[in-house]
Amino acid sequence: MAVMTTLFEPLTFRTQPGIPALEARNRIFVAPMCMYSATGQDGQVQPFHIQHYGTLAAGGASLVLVEATAVNPVGRISPADLGLWECEDPVATAALVEGHRRLVDAIHAHGALAGVQLAHAGAKASTYPPHPGNGTGVMPLDQGGWTVVGPGDTPLAANLGLPQPLTSDGIRGVVADFARAAELAEAAGYDIVQIHGAHGYLLHEFLSPLTNTRTDGYGDSPASRYRIHCEVAAAVRETFTGPIGLRVSASDWVPEGVSLETVIDCVRAVDDACALAWVDVSSGGIPIDQPIPAAKNYQVPFAQAIGAALAEEDIVVSAVGMITDPHQAAILVDDDHIDAVSLGRVLLREPTWPIHAGMTLGLHPSELPIPPQYERGW
Ligand SMILES: Cc1cc2nc3c(=O)[nH]c(=O)nc-3n(C[C@H](O)[C@H](O)[C@H](O)COP(=O)(O)O)c2cc1C
């Protein structure tokens, strides 16, 4: 018997006045996942990316969010990250956009929305791509690494780089790079951009008291710690016409870390800066001395709390983390404060999870986004 659920009902992202609303065909998103596969060390999309993201779109998710894509070379987690930045040679910039345009086309070919996560890895940049056979931790300068930047001058962990504190000019440069990356994302045809504010990367490093001890206007109060978020969001609003999302780490999992209250204030301030359309609620990423209690739904209470705080706002709230079962996903999106689920690893194992989930929940194949080419397989 069919389960009553909104999981396969369309979802609308708010847009700017005069821009048509953007509709996702269901409430299952592909979470951003770095593939570390830009083989030329130049941020370029490779055939692997086209195949990978096209397959995820064919699997039935409504929004395929392309992995953390660096807004400048210093902000790459590794040399194999994707990029969207202004190169010295305009031909190289055009080639970056062209690669992403092909990626967007591969996603759109299967009826999914295409989004890209714009990112700066801060003090967690310049590491080896975490593939078998590679080193771990910081990649030294003589092996192709580079000097990393952050709010302060303390490495986040013993195996990470020694950051150079960003000056106010440096912060302005990062903000401008986010704006340019968003402009290039628009040129590539992306429907949505997500600002990466989670997982111990640059914006989260500014937000968290664990990593930001600055005494200037970018660190001397909770609001100062999310000033960079607001500046990035406002700058991205100037160059990108579609919906803007923000991924947050809602907790550092230690009492001295960022408070949920500050995260909610940050989201509200970002909303004021850019008319935020979506908040994707993750956690963690700043190295701590104890393991995170990762288990089924472990981040869901954060999404519920943020959703409840934003109940009056037209902002899509998605939960993420160890959501692997169709009934679990259905229960979550039927919660008053959660609108969608972002799925990560389960989609690497099973890219057609959304279609399987629909069948499991009793929907007829004709109600599911099965590509016509594959229709006879179902
Ligand atoms: C291979 C891999 C790469 C990831 N890369 C990113 C990334 O680029 N940006 C990001 O915000 N999170 C990244 N994540 C985290 C996922 O988006 C997701 O939040 C996490 O895997 C938890 O969801 P899951 O339990 O459904 O996998 C990555 C996770 C994996 C497994």
PDB file of N, CA and C in Angstrom, residues 15 40 58 69 71 99 118 207 232 307:
ATOM      1  N   THR A  15      12.585  32.900  -5.321  1.00  0.00           N
ATOM      2  CA  THR A  15      13.501  33.588  -6.230  1.00  0.00           C
ATOM      3  C   THR A  15      13.351  35.092  -6.054  1.00  0.00           C
ATOM      4  N   GLY A  40      43.973  17.824 -13.825  1.00  0.00           N
ATOM      5  CA  GLY A  40      44.994  18.752 -14.314  1.00  0.00           C
ATOM      6  C   GLY A  40      45.441  19.761 -13.271  1.00  0.00           C
ATOM      7  N   ALA A  58      20.070  11.076 -13.234  1.00  0.00           N
ATOM      8  CA  ALA A  58      19.219  10.016 -13.799  1.00  0.00           C
ATOM      9  C   ALA A  58      18.599   9.164 -12.695  1.00  0.00           C
ATOM     10  N   THR A  69      33.323  23.580  -4.728  1.00  0.00           N
ATOM     11  CA  THR A  69      34.038  24.104  -5.897  1.00  0.00           C
ATOM     12  C   THR A  69      34.715  25.391  -5.441  1.00  0.00           C
ATOM     13  N   VAL A  71      36.527  28.884  -4.866  1.00  0.00           N
ATOM     14  CA  VAL A  71      36.361  30.216  -5.462  1.00  0.00           C
ATOM     15  C   VAL A  71      37.715  30.846  -5.793  1.00  0.00           C
ATOM     16  N   GLY A  99      33.362  23.828 -18.947  1.00  0.00           N
ATOM     17  CA  GLY A  99      33.310  22.517 -18.289  1.00  0.00           C
ATOM     18  C   GLY A  99      32.081  22.417 -17.401  1.00  0.00           C
ATOM     19  N   LEU A 118      29.777  26.614  -3.581  1.00  0.00           N
ATOM     20  CA  LEU A 118      30.957  27.488  -3.706  1.00  0.00           C
ATOM     21  C   LEU A 118      31.678  27.503  -2.369  1.00  0.00           C
ATOM     22  N   LEU A 207      33.127  31.556  12.013  1.00  0.00           N
ATOM     23  CA  LEU A 207      31.953  31.527  12.903  1.00  0.00           C
ATOM     24  C   LEU A 207      32.264  30.927  14.268  1.00  0.00           C
ATOM     25  N   VAL A 232      29.816  37.851   2.086  1.00  0.00           N
ATOM     26  CA  VAL A 232      29.835  36.902   0.967  1.00  0.00           C
ATOM     27  C   VAL A 232      28.430  36.803   0.361  1.00  0.00           C
ATOM     28  N   GLY A 307      14.727  24.947  11.432  1.00  0.00           N
ATOM     29  CA  GLY A 307      13.451  25.063  10.720  1.00  0.00           C
ATOM     30  C   GLY A 307      12.389  25.731  11.585  1.00  0.00           C
TER      31      GLY A 307
END
